[in-house]
Coordinates of C-alpha atoms and ligand atoms in Angstrom, one line a residue:
M40 CA 18.9 11.4 -5.6
E41 CA 17.2 11.7 -2.2
L42 CA 14.4 14.2 -1.6
V43 CA 15.4 16.8 0.9
K44 CA 12.8 18.1 3.4
L45 CA 12.1 21.8 3.0
E46 CA 12.2 23.9 6.2
F47 CA 8.9 25.5 7.2
Q48 CA 9.0 27.5 10.5
Y49 CA 5.9 28.3 12.5
T50 CA 5.6 32.1 12.8
D51 CA 2.8 34.5 13.6
D52 CA 2.2 34.6 9.8
V53 CA 0.8 31.1 9.9
T54 CA -2.7 32.2 10.9
V55 CA -4.7 29.3 9.7
I56 CA -3.5 26.6 12.1
N57 CA -1.9 26.9 15.6
R58 CA 1.5 25.7 16.5
E59 CA 0.4 22.3 17.8
Q60 CA -1.6 21.5 14.7
F61 CA 1.4 22.8 12.6
D62 CA 3.9 20.6 14.4
V63 CA 1.8 17.4 14.0
H64 CA 1.4 18.2 10.3
M65 CA 5.1 18.8 9.8
R66 CA 5.8 15.3 11.3
L67 CA 3.5 13.8 8.7
Y68 CA 5.2 15.7 5.9
E69 CA 8.6 14.4 7.1
G70 CA 7.1 10.9 7.1
Y71 CA 6.3 11.2 3.4
I72 CA 9.8 12.5 2.6
N73 CA 11.2 9.4 4.4
K74 CA 8.9 7.0 2.6
I75 CA 9.5 8.3 -0.9
N76 CA 13.3 8.1 -0.2
E77 CA 12.8 4.5 1.1
I78 CA 10.7 3.5 -1.9
D79 CA 13.1 5.1 -4.4
K80 CA 15.9 3.1 -2.9
L81 CA 13.9 -0.1 -3.2
L82 CA 12.9 0.6 -6.8
M83 CA 16.6 1.2 -7.7
K84 CA 17.9 -2.1 -6.3
E85 CA 16.3 -4.9 -8.2
P86 CA 12.6 -4.9 -7.4
D87 CA 10.7 -8.1 -8.1
L88 CA 9.6 -7.2 -11.6
E89 CA 8.8 -10.8 -12.5
G90 CA 6.3 -11.1 -9.7
A91 CA 4.4 -7.9 -10.7
N92 CA 0.7 -8.6 -10.2
S93 CA -2.3 -6.2 -10.0
T94 CA -4.1 -8.0 -7.2
Y95 CA -1.1 -8.1 -4.9
S96 CA 2.6 -8.0 -5.4
K97 CA 5.6 -6.3 -3.7
F98 CA 6.2 -4.3 -6.9
R99 CA 2.6 -3.2 -6.9
G100 CA 3.0 -2.0 -3.3
L101 CA 6.0 0.1 -4.3
K102 CA 4.2 1.6 -7.3
R103 CA 1.2 2.5 -5.1
G104 CA 3.4 4.0 -2.5
E105 CA 5.6 5.9 -4.9
T106 CA 2.9 8.3 -6.2
Y107 CA 1.1 8.5 -2.8
A108 CA 4.3 9.5 -1.0
L109 CA 5.6 11.8 -3.7
D110 CA 2.3 13.7 -4.3
G111 CA 2.1 13.9 -0.4
V112 CA 5.4 15.7 -0.3
I113 CA 4.7 18.0 -3.2
L114 CA 1.2 19.0 -2.1
H115 CA 2.2 19.6 1.5
E116 CA 5.0 22.0 0.3
F117 CA 2.5 23.9 -1.8
Y118 CA 0.1 24.0 1.2
F119 CA 2.6 25.1 3.8
E120 CA 3.8 27.9 1.5
N121 CA 0.3 29.3 0.9
I122 CA -1.2 29.4 4.4
G123 CA 0.3 32.7 5.6
G124 CA -1.2 36.1 5.1
Y125 CA -3.3 38.5 7.0
E126 CA -6.6 38.9 5.2
T127 CA -5.0 40.3 2.1
Q128 CA -6.8 40.3 -1.3
P129 CA -5.8 38.9 -4.6
D130 CA -4.7 41.4 -7.2
D131 CA -6.5 42.3 -10.4
M132 CA -4.6 39.9 -12.5
I133 CA -5.8 36.9 -10.4
K134 CA -9.3 38.3 -10.2
R135 CA -9.5 38.7 -14.0
A136 CA -8.3 35.1 -14.5
L137 CA -10.9 33.8 -12.1
D138 CA -13.6 36.0 -13.6
R139 CA -13.0 34.5 -16.9
D140 CA -13.4 30.9 -15.9
F141 CA -15.8 31.1 -12.9
G142 CA -17.9 34.1 -13.7
S143 CA -16.5 36.2 -10.9
Y144 CA -14.0 36.0 -8.0
D145 CA -16.9 35.5 -5.6
K146 CA -18.3 32.6 -7.6
W147 CA -14.8 31.0 -7.7
K148 CA -14.6 31.4 -3.9
K149 CA -18.0 29.7 -3.3
N150 CA -17.0 27.0 -5.7
F151 CA -13.6 26.4 -4.0
V152 CA -15.3 26.2 -0.6
A153 CA -17.7 23.6 -1.9
T154 CA -14.9 21.7 -3.5
A155 CA -13.1 21.7 -0.1
K156 CA -16.2 20.4 1.7
A157 CA -16.6 17.7 -1.0
S158 CA -13.0 16.5 -0.7
R159 CA -11.4 13.9 1.6
G160 CA -7.9 14.7 0.6
W161 CA -7.2 18.1 -1.1
A162 CA -9.0 21.0 -2.7
I163 CA -6.8 22.6 -5.4
L164 CA -7.2 25.6 -7.7
C165 CA -5.1 24.6 -10.7
F166 CA -4.3 25.7 -14.2
D167 CA -4.9 23.1 -16.8
P168 CA -2.8 24.1 -19.9
R169 CA -4.5 21.5 -22.1
S170 CA -7.9 23.2 -21.9
N171 CA -6.4 26.6 -21.0
R172 CA -8.7 26.7 -17.9
Y173 CA -8.5 27.3 -14.2
R174 CA -10.2 24.5 -12.4
N175 CA -11.1 23.7 -8.8
I176 CA -10.3 20.0 -8.4
S177 CA -11.1 17.6 -5.6
L178 CA -8.7 14.9 -4.5
D179 CA -9.6 12.0 -2.2
A180 CA -6.0 11.1 -1.6
H181 CA -2.7 12.7 -2.6
D182 CA -2.7 10.7 -5.9
V183 CA -6.4 10.3 -6.5
G184 CA -8.2 12.9 -8.6
N185 CA -5.2 14.9 -10.0
V186 CA -5.3 16.3 -13.5
Q187 CA -2.2 15.5 -15.5
I188 CA 0.1 18.4 -16.3
S189 CA -2.0 20.8 -14.3
I190 CA -0.2 23.4 -12.2
P191 CA -1.3 23.8 -8.6
L192 CA -2.0 27.4 -7.7
I193 CA -3.9 27.3 -4.4
V194 CA -3.7 24.1 -2.3
L195 CA -5.8 23.3 0.7
D196 CA -5.3 20.1 2.8
M197 CA -8.6 18.6 3.6
Y198 CA -7.4 15.4 5.2
E199 CA -8.8 15.3 8.8
H200 CA -5.2 15.3 10.1
A201 CA -4.9 18.9 8.7
Y202 CA -7.5 20.4 11.0
F203 CA -9.0 17.9 13.5
L204 CA -6.7 18.6 16.4
Q205 CA -7.5 22.3 16.4
Y206 CA -11.0 22.5 14.8
A207 CA -12.4 19.1 15.6
D208 CA -15.3 18.4 13.2
N209 CA -15.8 22.1 12.4
K210 CA -14.6 21.7 8.9
A211 CA -16.4 24.9 7.8
E212 CA -14.4 27.1 10.2
Y213 CA -11.1 25.7 9.1
I214 CA -12.0 26.3 5.4
N215 CA -13.2 29.8 6.3
K216 CA -10.0 30.6 8.1
F217 CA -8.0 29.3 5.2
M218 CA -9.9 31.4 2.7
N219 CA -9.4 34.6 4.7
N220 CA -5.7 34.0 5.1
I221 CA -4.4 32.8 1.8
D222 CA -0.9 34.2 1.1
W223 CA -1.8 36.0 -2.2
E224 CA 1.8 37.1 -2.8
V225 CA 2.8 33.4 -3.1
I226 CA -0.3 32.7 -5.2
K227 CA 0.5 35.6 -7.6
A228 CA 4.0 34.2 -8.2
R229 CA 2.4 30.8 -9.1
F230 CA -0.1 32.4 -11.5
E231 CA 2.7 34.3 -13.2
S232 CA 4.7 31.1 -13.6
C233 CA 2.0 29.7 -15.9
L234 CA 1.5 32.8 -18.0
Ligands
FE2_573 FE1 -1.6 16.9 5.4

């Protein structure tokens, strides 16, 4: 079954990036949707399994593209959903959870900002059910650095395409704007889904 693009409209609630930056980003997201659908079709119709080779093969190309495109779709949807909000604050349930695993909400925040600065792809607060812990993880690409079965809770795109048009090389300003405008209502629903 084909993946269908979710509709994200630019509104005044999207306070982290301007419309131009948003539109560019949305086109990239559409590109990942198109590519995963193209790859899935090719995987369905007799891919060259016999020629599979880890140095180079068409099948390897499809397998590399499959997780890159699909994780690109999933992470962008989480990101677009959580970049609204007007300087609201997380509620006590979220703060207690972050206190438990990071020492305090402020310590989590500092750690997340550092994680974002250290990332070439994504910074993610996730819940890892295997160790029953919240973790800030750093991805260098959509499918490089993920923790299996972890659930994304806060997702920040740190690819240069996410901010460079608007913020140029001022990565810190982009991260700061994101931290101050996280949509905590969306995040709360994600926290509750893994309780
Ligand atoms: Fe992106």
